[in-house]
Coordinates of C-alpha atoms and ligand atoms in Angstrom, one line a residue:
M1235 CA -26.7 -8.3 12.4
G1236 CA -24.8 -10.4 15.2
K1237 CA -26.4 -13.7 14.3
G1238 CA -23.3 -15.6 13.8
V1239 CA -19.5 -15.9 14.5
F1240 CA -18.9 -15.8 10.7
Q1241 CA -15.6 -17.0 9.2
V1242 CA -14.2 -15.3 5.9
P1243 CA -13.0 -17.1 3.1
T1244 CA -9.4 -18.2 3.6
A1245 CA -7.2 -15.5 1.7
I1246 CA -4.8 -16.8 -1.0
N1247 CA -2.4 -14.9 -3.2
E1248 CA -4.0 -14.3 -6.6
P1249 CA -2.0 -16.7 -9.2
I1250 CA -0.4 -14.6 -11.8
K1251 CA -1.3 -15.2 -15.3
S1252 CA 1.4 -15.6 -17.7
Y1253 CA 0.6 -13.8 -21.0
A1254 CA 2.5 -15.9 -23.1
P1255 CA 1.9 -16.0 -26.8
G1256 CA -1.3 -17.7 -27.5
T1257 CA -3.0 -17.5 -24.2
P1258 CA -6.6 -16.1 -24.0
E1259 CA -5.4 -13.6 -21.2
R1260 CA -2.9 -12.0 -23.7
E1261 CA -5.6 -11.4 -26.3
E1262 CA -8.0 -10.1 -23.8
V1263 CA -5.8 -7.3 -22.5
L1264 CA -4.5 -6.5 -25.8
A1265 CA -8.2 -6.0 -27.0
A1266 CA -8.8 -4.0 -23.7
Y1267 CA -5.6 -1.7 -24.4
K1268 CA -6.9 -0.9 -27.9
E1269 CA -10.3 -0.1 -27.0
L1270 CA -9.1 2.4 -24.1
Y1271 CA -6.4 3.6 -26.3
N1272 CA -9.1 4.6 -28.9
A1273 CA -11.8 5.8 -26.4
S1274 CA -11.7 9.2 -25.1
V1275 CA -12.7 9.1 -21.5
D1276 CA -14.0 12.2 -19.5
V1277 CA -13.2 11.4 -15.6
P1278 CA -15.2 13.1 -13.3
L1279 CA -14.9 13.7 -9.6
Y1280 CA -17.1 11.4 -7.6
I1281 CA -18.6 12.5 -4.4
N1282 CA -21.4 11.1 -2.6
G1283 CA -21.9 8.7 -5.4
K1284 CA -22.3 11.6 -7.8
E1285 CA -20.1 12.4 -10.9
I1286 CA -19.2 16.2 -10.8
R1287 CA -17.9 17.8 -13.8
T1288 CA -16.2 21.2 -13.0
G1289 CA -15.3 22.1 -16.5
D1290 CA -11.8 22.9 -15.5
T1291 CA -9.9 19.8 -17.1
G1292 CA -6.6 18.3 -17.6
T1293 CA -5.5 15.8 -20.2
M1294 CA -4.2 12.3 -19.5
A1295 CA -1.7 10.6 -22.1
P1296 CA 0.4 7.6 -21.9
P1297 CA 4.1 8.3 -21.0
H1298 CA 5.1 5.9 -23.9
D1299 CA 3.0 7.9 -26.5
H1300 CA 2.7 11.4 -24.9
Q1301 CA 1.0 13.1 -27.9
H1302 CA -1.9 10.8 -27.6
I1303 CA -4.8 12.2 -25.6
L1304 CA -6.7 9.3 -23.7
G1305 CA -9.0 11.5 -22.1
T1306 CA -9.6 14.4 -19.6
Y1307 CA -10.2 14.6 -15.9
H1308 CA -12.0 17.2 -14.0
K1309 CA -10.2 19.3 -11.5
A1310 CA -12.0 20.2 -8.1
E1311 CA -12.3 23.6 -6.7
K1312 CA -12.2 24.3 -2.9
K1313 CA -16.0 23.9 -2.6
H1314 CA -15.9 20.5 -4.1
I1315 CA -13.3 19.4 -1.6
Q1316 CA -15.5 21.1 1.4
E1317 CA -18.5 18.8 -0.2
A1318 CA -16.4 15.8 -0.2
I1319 CA -15.6 16.1 3.6
D1320 CA -19.0 17.0 4.4
T1321 CA -20.3 13.8 2.6
A1322 CA -17.5 11.5 4.2
I1323 CA -18.6 12.9 7.6
Q1324 CA -22.5 12.4 6.9
A1325 CA -21.9 8.8 5.8
R1326 CA -19.8 7.9 8.5
E1327 CA -22.6 6.9 11.0
E1328 CA -24.3 4.2 8.6
W1329 CA -21.2 2.8 7.5
A1330 CA -19.4 2.5 10.6
N1331 CA -22.6 0.9 12.1
L1332 CA -22.7 -1.5 9.2
A1333 CA -22.1 -5.3 10.5
W1334 CA -18.5 -6.1 9.6
E1335 CA -19.3 -8.9 7.4
Q1336 CA -21.2 -6.7 5.2
R1337 CA -18.2 -4.4 4.9
A1338 CA -16.1 -7.5 4.3
A1339 CA -18.5 -8.9 1.5
V1340 CA -18.1 -5.7 -0.5
F1341 CA -14.4 -5.6 -0.8
L1342 CA -14.3 -9.5 -1.4
R1343 CA -16.6 -8.6 -4.2
A1344 CA -14.3 -5.9 -5.4
A1345 CA -11.5 -8.5 -5.3
E1346 CA -13.5 -11.0 -7.3
L1347 CA -14.6 -8.3 -9.9
I1348 CA -10.8 -7.7 -10.4
A1349 CA -9.8 -11.2 -10.7
G1350 CA -12.5 -11.9 -13.3
P1351 CA -14.5 -9.3 -15.5
Y1352 CA -12.3 -6.3 -14.8
R1353 CA -8.9 -8.0 -15.0
A1354 CA -8.1 -7.2 -18.5
K1355 CA -9.3 -3.5 -18.1
I1356 CA -7.6 -2.5 -14.9
N1357 CA -4.4 -4.0 -16.4
A1358 CA -4.7 -2.4 -19.7
A1359 CA -5.6 0.9 -18.0
T1360 CA -2.5 0.7 -15.9
M1361 CA -0.4 -0.3 -19.0
L1362 CA -1.7 2.9 -20.6
A1363 CA -1.7 5.3 -17.6
Q1364 CA 1.6 4.4 -16.0
S1365 CA 3.4 2.6 -18.9
K1366 CA 3.7 -0.8 -17.4
N1367 CA 4.7 -3.9 -19.4
I1368 CA 1.8 -6.6 -19.0
F1369 CA 3.6 -8.6 -16.2
Q1370 CA 4.3 -5.4 -14.3
A1371 CA 0.7 -4.6 -14.6
E1372 CA -0.5 -7.9 -13.8
I1373 CA 1.3 -8.3 -10.5
D1374 CA 0.3 -4.8 -9.5
A1375 CA -3.3 -3.8 -10.8
A1376 CA -4.7 -7.2 -10.8
C1377 CA -2.7 -9.5 -8.2
E1378 CA -1.5 -7.2 -5.6
F1379 CA -4.7 -5.3 -5.5
I1380 CA -6.9 -8.4 -5.2
D1381 CA -4.4 -9.7 -2.5
F1382 CA -4.7 -6.3 -0.6
L1383 CA -8.5 -6.8 -0.6
R1384 CA -8.5 -10.6 0.5
F1385 CA -6.0 -10.5 3.0
N1386 CA -7.3 -7.1 4.7
V1387 CA -10.5 -9.0 5.0
E1388 CA -9.0 -12.0 7.0
F1389 CA -6.7 -9.4 8.9
M1390 CA -9.6 -7.6 10.0
T1391 CA -11.2 -10.5 11.5
K1392 CA -8.0 -11.4 13.4
I1393 CA -8.0 -8.1 14.9
Y1394 CA -11.5 -8.3 15.9
E1395 CA -10.8 -11.7 17.3
D1396 CA -8.1 -10.3 19.6
Q1397 CA -10.1 -10.0 23.0
P1398 CA -8.9 -9.7 26.6
E1399 CA -9.4 -12.1 29.4
S1400 CA -12.8 -12.0 31.2
T1401 CA -12.3 -13.1 34.8
S1402 CA -15.4 -14.5 36.7
G1403 CA -18.5 -12.3 37.1
A1404 CA -17.5 -10.0 34.4
W1405 CA -17.0 -9.9 30.6
N1406 CA -14.2 -8.0 29.1
R1407 CA -14.6 -6.8 25.4
I1408 CA -12.8 -4.7 22.8
E1409 CA -14.5 -3.1 20.1
Y1410 CA -12.6 -1.9 17.3
R1411 CA -14.3 1.4 16.5
P1412 CA -13.4 3.4 13.3
L1413 CA -11.7 6.8 13.7
E1414 CA -13.8 9.6 14.8
G1415 CA -13.9 11.7 11.8
F1416 CA -12.9 11.0 8.1
V1417 CA -9.6 9.5 6.6
Y1418 CA -7.6 11.1 3.7
A1419 CA -5.9 9.1 1.2
I1420 CA -3.2 10.5 -1.1
T1421 CA -1.9 7.8 -3.4
P1422 CA 1.3 7.8 -5.9
F1423 CA 1.4 7.0 -9.3
N1424 CA 3.3 3.9 -9.5
F1425 CA 1.1 1.4 -7.9
T1426 CA -2.5 1.0 -9.2
A1427 CA -2.7 -1.5 -6.1
I1428 CA -1.6 0.8 -3.7
S1429 CA -3.8 3.5 -5.1
G1430 CA -6.9 1.3 -4.4
N1431 CA -5.6 -0.1 -1.1
L1432 CA -5.1 3.2 0.9
P1433 CA -8.7 4.3 0.5
A1434 CA -9.9 0.6 0.8
S1435 CA -8.3 -0.3 4.0
A1436 CA -9.5 2.4 6.0
A1437 CA -12.8 2.0 4.5
L1438 CA -12.8 -1.6 5.4
M1439 CA -12.3 -0.8 9.0
G1440 CA -15.5 1.2 9.0
N1441 CA -13.9 4.8 8.0
T1442 CA -15.2 7.2 5.5
V1443 CA -12.4 8.6 3.2
V1444 CA -11.5 11.4 0.9
W1445 CA -9.3 9.9 -1.8
K1446 CA -6.8 12.0 -3.8
P1447 CA -5.0 9.9 -6.6
S1448 CA -1.8 11.2 -8.4
D1449 CA -2.4 13.2 -11.5
S1450 CA -0.4 10.6 -13.3
Q1451 CA -2.7 7.7 -12.4
I1452 CA -6.1 9.0 -12.8
F1453 CA -6.7 6.9 -16.0
S1454 CA -6.4 3.6 -14.1
A1455 CA -8.0 5.1 -10.9
Q1456 CA -11.1 5.7 -12.8
V1457 CA -11.3 2.0 -13.1
I1458 CA -11.0 1.3 -9.7
V1459 CA -13.7 3.8 -8.9
E1460 CA -15.9 1.9 -11.4
I1461 CA -15.1 -1.3 -9.4
F1462 CA -16.0 0.0 -6.1
K1463 CA -19.1 1.2 -7.4
E1464 CA -19.9 -2.2 -8.9
A1465 CA -19.0 -3.9 -6.0
G1466 CA -21.4 -2.0 -3.8
I1467 CA -19.6 0.4 -1.8
P1468 CA -22.2 2.9 -0.5
D1469 CA -22.4 6.5 -1.6
G1470 CA -20.3 9.0 0.3
V1471 CA -18.0 6.2 1.7
I1472 CA -15.0 6.7 -0.6
N1473 CA -15.1 10.2 -2.3
V1474 CA -12.7 10.7 -5.1
V1475 CA -11.1 14.2 -6.0
Y1476 CA -8.6 15.4 -8.7
G1477 CA -6.7 18.5 -8.7
D1478 CA -4.2 20.9 -7.2
P1479 CA -2.6 18.6 -4.5
V1480 CA -1.7 21.9 -2.1
M1481 CA -5.2 23.4 -2.4
I1482 CA -6.9 20.0 -1.7
T1483 CA -4.5 18.9 1.0
D1484 CA -4.9 22.5 2.8
T1485 CA -8.6 22.2 2.7
V1486 CA -8.8 18.6 4.0
L1487 CA -6.3 19.3 6.8
A1488 CA -8.1 22.7 8.0
S1489 CA -11.2 20.4 9.0
P1490 CA -11.8 19.8 12.7
D1491 CA -13.0 16.2 11.7
F1492 CA -9.8 15.2 9.9
A1493 CA -9.0 11.9 11.7
G1494 CA -6.0 10.3 9.9
I1495 CA -4.0 10.4 6.7
H1496 CA -3.0 7.3 4.7
F1497 CA 0.0 8.6 2.4
T1498 CA 2.2 6.8 0.0
G1499 CA 4.6 9.1 -1.9
S1500 CA 7.8 11.3 -1.7
S1501 CA 9.4 11.9 1.6
H1502 CA 9.4 15.7 1.2
V1503 CA 5.8 15.8 0.5
F1504 CA 5.0 13.9 3.5
K1505 CA 7.1 15.9 5.8
D1506 CA 5.4 19.0 4.6
I1507 CA 2.0 17.4 5.2
W1508 CA 3.1 16.2 8.7
A1509 CA 4.4 19.8 9.6
K1510 CA 0.8 21.2 8.4
I1511 CA -0.9 18.6 10.7
G1512 CA 1.1 20.0 13.5
T1513 CA 0.5 23.4 13.0
N1514 CA -3.4 22.7 12.9
I1515 CA -3.3 20.2 15.9
H1516 CA -5.2 22.6 18.2
H1517 CA -8.3 22.7 15.7
Y1518 CA -8.6 18.8 15.6
K1519 CA -11.3 17.0 17.6
T1520 CA -8.9 14.0 17.8
Y1521 CA -5.2 13.3 17.5
P1522 CA -5.1 12.3 13.6
R1523 CA -3.4 9.0 12.7
I1524 CA -0.3 9.9 10.4
V1525 CA 0.4 6.9 8.2
G1526 CA 3.1 7.5 5.3
E1527 CA 5.1 5.1 3.3
T1528 CA 7.6 7.2 1.5
G1529 CA 11.0 7.1 -0.6
G1530 CA 13.9 4.8 -0.9
K1531 CA 17.5 4.5 -1.9
D1532 CA 17.6 0.8 -2.0
F1533 CA 20.7 -1.3 -2.0
I1534 CA 22.1 -4.5 -3.1
I1535 CA 25.5 -5.7 -1.6
A1536 CA 27.4 -8.9 -2.6
H1537 CA 29.7 -10.7 -0.2
P1538 CA 32.8 -12.1 -2.1
S1539 CA 31.3 -15.4 -1.6
A1540 CA 28.2 -14.7 -3.6
N1541 CA 27.4 -16.1 -7.0
A1542 CA 28.0 -13.4 -9.7
K1543 CA 25.2 -14.4 -12.0
Q1544 CA 22.7 -14.3 -9.2
V1545 CA 23.9 -11.0 -8.3
A1546 CA 23.6 -9.6 -12.0
T1547 CA 20.1 -10.9 -12.1
G1548 CA 19.1 -9.3 -8.8
I1549 CA 20.6 -6.0 -10.3
S1550 CA 18.9 -6.5 -13.8
R1551 CA 15.3 -7.1 -12.2
G1552 CA 15.8 -5.4 -9.0
A1553 CA 16.9 -2.0 -10.6
F1554 CA 15.2 -2.0 -13.9
E1555 CA 11.9 -3.6 -14.0
Y1556 CA 9.2 -1.1 -14.2
Q1557 CA 12.1 1.4 -15.1
G1558 CA 13.3 1.4 -11.6
Q1559 CA 10.0 3.3 -10.4
K1560 CA 9.3 1.0 -7.8
C1561 CA 9.9 2.4 -4.2
S1562 CA 11.7 -0.9 -3.7
A1563 CA 13.9 -0.7 -6.6
A1564 CA 17.7 -1.3 -6.3
S1565 CA 19.5 1.9 -7.1
R1566 CA 22.9 1.4 -5.4
A1567 CA 24.9 -1.6 -5.3
Y1568 CA 28.1 -2.7 -3.5
I1569 CA 30.1 -5.3 -5.4
P1570 CA 33.5 -6.8 -4.2
K1571 CA 36.7 -6.3 -6.5
S1572 CA 37.0 -10.2 -7.0
L1573 CA 33.4 -10.8 -8.5
W1574 CA 33.0 -7.3 -10.3
S1575 CA 34.4 -8.3 -13.8
D1576 CA 31.8 -11.2 -13.8
V1577 CA 28.9 -9.2 -12.5
E1578 CA 29.7 -6.6 -15.1
K1579 CA 30.0 -9.0 -18.0
F1580 CA 26.4 -10.6 -16.9
L1581 CA 24.9 -7.2 -16.5
K1582 CA 26.0 -6.0 -19.7
E1583 CA 24.7 -9.1 -21.4
D1584 CA 21.2 -8.7 -19.6
I1585 CA 21.0 -5.1 -20.3
A1586 CA 22.0 -5.4 -23.9
S1587 CA 19.0 -7.9 -24.4
F1588 CA 16.5 -5.8 -22.8
K1589 CA 13.9 -4.3 -25.5
M1590 CA 12.6 -1.0 -24.7
G1591 CA 9.3 0.7 -26.2
S1592 CA 5.7 0.5 -25.8
P1593 CA 4.0 -2.0 -23.4
E1594 CA 1.6 -2.9 -26.5
D1595 CA 4.6 -4.6 -27.8
M1596 CA 4.7 -7.4 -25.5
S1597 CA 8.4 -8.2 -26.1
N1598 CA 9.4 -4.9 -24.5
F1599 CA 11.1 -5.3 -21.0
I1600 CA 11.3 -1.5 -20.4
T1601 CA 8.8 1.2 -21.3
A1602 CA 8.7 5.0 -20.6
V1603 CA 9.1 6.9 -17.4
I1604 CA 6.0 8.3 -15.9
H1605 CA 6.3 12.0 -17.0
E1606 CA 8.5 14.9 -18.3
G1607 CA 9.4 16.1 -15.0
S1608 CA 10.8 12.6 -14.1
F1609 CA 12.6 12.4 -17.6
D1610 CA 14.5 15.5 -17.5
K1611 CA 15.6 15.0 -13.9
L1612 CA 16.9 11.6 -14.8
A1613 CA 18.5 13.0 -18.0
S1614 CA 20.3 15.6 -15.7
Y1615 CA 21.7 13.2 -13.3
I1616 CA 23.0 11.1 -16.2
D1617 CA 24.5 14.1 -17.9
Q1618 CA 26.4 15.1 -14.9
A1619 CA 27.7 11.7 -14.1
K1620 CA 29.1 11.8 -17.9
K1621 CA 30.9 14.9 -16.8
D1622 CA 32.1 14.2 -13.3
E1623 CA 35.5 12.7 -12.8
N1624 CA 34.5 10.4 -10.0
A1625 CA 31.6 8.6 -12.0
E1626 CA 31.3 6.8 -15.4
V1627 CA 28.3 5.8 -17.3
I1628 CA 29.2 2.2 -17.9
I1629 CA 26.0 1.1 -19.6
G1630 CA 23.1 3.1 -21.3
G1631 CA 23.0 6.7 -20.5
G1632 CA 21.0 7.6 -23.6
Y1633 CA 17.5 9.0 -23.4
D1634 CA 15.0 10.4 -25.9
K1635 CA 11.5 12.1 -25.2
S1636 CA 10.3 12.7 -28.8
K1637 CA 7.6 10.0 -28.8
G1638 CA 7.7 8.9 -25.3
Y1639 CA 9.6 9.6 -21.9
F1640 CA 12.3 6.9 -22.8
I1641 CA 15.5 6.5 -20.5
E1642 CA 17.7 3.7 -21.4
P1643 CA 18.5 1.5 -18.4
T1644 CA 21.6 3.1 -17.0
V1645 CA 24.5 1.8 -14.8
I1646 CA 27.1 4.4 -13.4
L1647 CA 30.2 3.2 -11.7
T1648 CA 31.5 5.6 -9.1
K1649 CA 35.0 5.5 -7.2
D1650 CA 33.1 7.7 -4.5
P1651 CA 30.7 5.6 -2.1
K1652 CA 29.2 8.8 -1.3
Y1653 CA 28.6 10.1 -4.7
T1654 CA 25.3 12.0 -5.4
T1655 CA 23.5 9.0 -7.2
M1656 CA 24.5 6.8 -4.5
C1657 CA 22.6 8.9 -1.9
T1658 CA 19.7 10.5 -3.7
E1659 CA 16.4 8.9 -4.9
L1660 CA 16.1 9.2 -8.6
F1661 CA 13.2 7.1 -9.3
G1662 CA 14.0 5.7 -12.8
P1663 CA 16.3 3.2 -14.4
V1664 CA 19.3 4.1 -13.2
I1665 CA 21.9 2.4 -10.5
T1666 CA 25.0 3.3 -9.4
I1667 CA 27.8 0.6 -8.3
Y1668 CA 30.6 1.1 -6.0
V1669 CA 33.4 -1.5 -6.1
Y1670 CA 34.7 -2.5 -2.7
E1671 CA 38.1 -4.1 -1.6
D1672 CA 37.1 -7.6 -0.7
S1673 CA 38.9 -7.2 2.9
E1674 CA 36.5 -4.3 3.5
W1675 CA 33.2 -6.1 3.6
S1676 CA 32.6 -4.9 7.4
Q1677 CA 33.4 -1.5 6.6
T1678 CA 31.3 -1.4 3.4
L1679 CA 28.3 -2.7 5.5
E1680 CA 28.8 0.3 7.8
L1681 CA 28.9 2.4 4.6
V1682 CA 25.6 1.0 3.3
D1683 CA 23.9 1.9 6.7
Q1684 CA 25.1 5.2 6.6
T1685 CA 25.0 6.5 3.0
S1686 CA 21.3 7.5 2.8
E1687 CA 18.6 9.0 4.9
Y1688 CA 16.3 6.2 3.6
A1689 CA 15.5 2.6 5.0
L1690 CA 12.9 0.9 2.7
T1691 CA 14.6 -2.3 1.3
G1692 CA 17.8 -3.8 0.8
A1693 CA 19.5 -7.0 -0.3
I1694 CA 22.4 -9.0 0.4
F1695 CA 23.9 -11.8 -1.6
S1696 CA 26.2 -14.4 0.2
T1697 CA 26.8 -18.0 0.3
D1698 CA 28.8 -17.6 3.4
R1699 CA 26.2 -17.8 6.5
Y1700 CA 28.5 -15.9 8.9
A1701 CA 28.7 -13.0 6.4
A1702 CA 25.1 -13.1 6.1
T1703 CA 24.6 -13.2 9.7
E1704 CA 27.0 -10.4 10.0
A1705 CA 25.2 -8.3 7.5
T1706 CA 21.6 -9.0 9.0
K1707 CA 22.8 -7.5 12.1
A1708 CA 24.9 -4.6 10.8
L1709 CA 22.1 -3.6 8.5
Q1710 CA 18.9 -4.1 11.0
N1711 CA 18.0 -0.4 10.8
S1712 CA 18.8 0.1 7.1
A1713 CA 15.7 -1.4 5.7
G1714 CA 12.3 -2.2 6.6
N1715 CA 12.3 -5.2 4.0
F1716 CA 15.5 -7.0 4.2
Y1717 CA 16.4 -9.8 1.4
I1718 CA 19.0 -12.6 1.6
N1719 CA 19.9 -13.7 -1.6
D1720 CA 16.8 -12.1 -3.6
K1721 CA 16.2 -8.9 -5.2
P1722 CA 14.7 -6.2 -3.0
T1723 CA 11.5 -5.6 -5.2
G1724 CA 8.4 -8.0 -5.4
A1725 CA 7.0 -7.8 -1.6
V1726 CA 3.7 -10.0 -1.7
V1727 CA 0.7 -9.2 0.4
G1728 CA 0.6 -11.6 3.2
Q1729 CA 4.1 -13.0 2.8
Q1730 CA 6.3 -10.0 3.1
P1731 CA 4.4 -7.0 4.7
F1732 CA 5.9 -3.8 3.0
G1733 CA 7.3 -0.7 4.7
G1734 CA 10.4 1.1 5.7
A1735 CA 11.6 3.4 8.6
R1736 CA 13.9 6.6 8.9
A1737 CA 12.9 8.7 6.0
S1738 CA 11.1 6.2 4.4
G1739 CA 8.1 6.2 6.4
T1740 CA 6.0 5.4 9.5
N1741 CA 6.7 1.7 8.7
D1742 CA 3.1 0.7 9.3
K1743 CA 3.3 -2.3 6.9
A1744 CA 0.9 -2.3 4.1
G1745 CA -0.4 -5.8 3.4
S1746 CA -0.3 -6.9 7.4
Y1747 CA -2.8 -6.5 10.1
L1748 CA -0.4 -3.8 11.5
N1749 CA -1.8 -1.4 9.0
L1750 CA -5.2 -1.8 9.7
L1751 CA -4.6 -1.3 13.3
R1752 CA -3.9 2.6 12.6
W1753 CA -7.7 2.8 11.3
V1754 CA -9.4 1.8 14.4
S1755 CA -9.7 3.5 17.9
P1756 CA -10.4 0.7 20.3
R1757 CA -13.1 0.9 23.2
T1758 CA -12.6 -1.5 26.1
I1759 CA -15.7 -2.5 27.5
K1760 CA -16.2 -4.3 31.1
E1761 CA -19.7 -5.7 31.9
T1762 CA -20.1 -6.6 35.6
F1763 CA -23.0 -9.3 35.6
V1764 CA -23.8 -8.7 39.4
S1765 CA -22.7 -5.2 40.7
P1766 CA -21.3 -4.7 44.4
A1767 CA -23.8 -3.3 46.5
D1768 CA -21.6 -2.4 49.4
Y1769 CA -18.5 0.0 49.1
R1770 CA -16.7 -1.9 52.1
Y1771 CA -14.0 -3.9 51.3
P1772 CA -13.1 -7.0 53.6
F1773 CA -9.9 -5.1 54.8
L1774 CA -12.1 -2.6 56.4
G1775 CA -13.7 -5.2 58.7
E1776 CA -13.5 -5.1 62.6
Ligands
NAD2414 P1 4.8 12.2 -5.1 O1 5.1 12.5 -3.7 O2 4.9 13.2 -6.3 O3 3.0 12.2 -5.1 C1 2.4 11.5 -4.1 C2 1.0 11.9 -4.0 O4 1.0 13.3 -3.4 C3 0.3 12.3 -5.2 O5 -1.2 12.1 -5.1 C4 0.4 13.9 -5.6 O6 -0.3 14.6 -6.3 C5 0.5 14.2 -3.9 N1 1.3 15.4 -3.8 C6 2.1 16.1 -4.5 N2 2.7 17.3 -3.9 C7 1.9 17.6 -2.8 C8 1.7 18.6 -2.1 N3 2.7 19.5 -1.8 N4 0.9 18.3 -0.9 C9 0.1 17.2 -0.9 N5 0.0 16.4 -1.7 C10 1.0 16.5 -2.6 O7 5.3 10.8 -5.4 P2 5.1 9.9 -6.9 O8 5.9 10.5 -7.9 O9 3.6 9.6 -7.0 O10 5.4 8.5 -6.3 C11 6.7 8.3 -6.1 C12 7.4 8.2 -4.8 O11 6.5 7.4 -4.0 C13 8.7 7.9 -4.5 O12 9.4 8.6 -3.5 C14 8.7 6.5 -4.1 O13 9.8 5.9 -3.4 C15 7.3 6.7 -3.1 N6 6.5 5.4 -2.8 C16 6.9 4.7 -1.7 C17 6.1 3.6 -1.6 C18 6.5 2.9 -0.3 O14 5.6 1.8 0.3 N7 7.3 3.4 0.5 C19 5.4 2.9 -2.3 C20 5.1 3.7 -3.7 C21 5.9 4.9 -4.0

């Protein structure tokens, strides 16, 4: 320890593989998919490095093939959660005291394992668990996850390097201590990378973690657990529990050692957790860090000067990739009357060419939505739009859950800019479009800003620099990630730090040093080399 000022390998974004026909990566991932599809796995809890099978099990199935059982997972009882908490507290001292380069090495090793030997497996597991086509799996489970791990190591060193001035005779130092207690990570279904990053980022900074993945992502979460284990994360540092989210959360939040939550998921769940933390505040030894990235109602607005084909492509990709189940997915669009007929034509052509089905058939652009609850919710909004006078389903609108939870990419046109699907997060392949009068550009910007409670992502398309500038100003609080002439999805770690404000979260920017700062509690140390030996200051002299 302390025998060098080490430099970490320069972080670079993991190159995305193509998976084009004939490439070796395509063959490998298809073979891994078949193997995982046919092997029945039994996923245990993972506490203090031990696998725990409670016997109370749930099943896992691919959303695109819901009658096929991929395996089972074990659900925790309250005593297991308590055990995970106790373990995290016990493991903290040794882990927190480990030299930072050792922690860095473990996570850099995890990144290399994903980039190499585990790439096909984690991608195939994500295709099966979350119904991602191979490209969506690759940019998430492989590339984004690797990027989080590599860049966070670099950000950690930048934080550590940030030190105060030292005047002559004294040395001022800041130690970036991990939080005093343990961190609770709750992760969503939609990104394997987020699932791995939420526990890993807190652990990288020296914290120990209790991690609860989403029920709908356990099949790929268990590959993350396997990778963390092989990377050498010591026992007790990241403890993984599955089961009733309310029981688990209530048990965790009741612990006086609860020091922070790293959450990604829906806004209402986060708000409820925040309220519970508030109720328990007198019991905690420290004020808990509350970090949550939550829902969105992400927009695209085109100016009359925009290129109609580019706008249509922004909608096709931004609204429908991964079936609109990205927190950043465009779900409302504002198109000027003069552009609408062209945008509509291009959009119809694009969507007519989308193929939908299992991700195993790599020609499918669209696959299933995550589960029956989501399917039923989306179907009910589509049915309502078919009935409502102020809305019209102009593309798609079909759905079928006989084999998998398939919802056709759907475009609703509304005359009411505050129509329910312009305001509510649906989290599926549905976008609602409002056509505005060209002369009402400025008023429409105000509408975009005022329509939803969220402020996660948004995009404007314009070739007019004045209009782009006006929109950038008018929408400065409407999105934490704002795009000019691009779709509102696809943030890259190290390039576009991600997160939104208002009801979209605490905006602590995953994929940047800002997030890591939440997992440390700095201690300032002043060391005086020769201490004064007389209390009298010169001004006290005769
Ligand atoms: P979700 O809120 O249903 O679940 C997220 C996690 O919370 C899961 O682990 C779940 O089991 C747990 N959970 C559910 N109910 C709970 C409760 N009452 N108490 C404690 N924990 C509970 O979200 P989801 O469906 O997995 O993910 C989709 C949501 O996540 C969308 O709203 C999306 O916008 C959001 N999201 C946001 C970002 C972002 O960066 N802002 C990224 C990804 C997803």
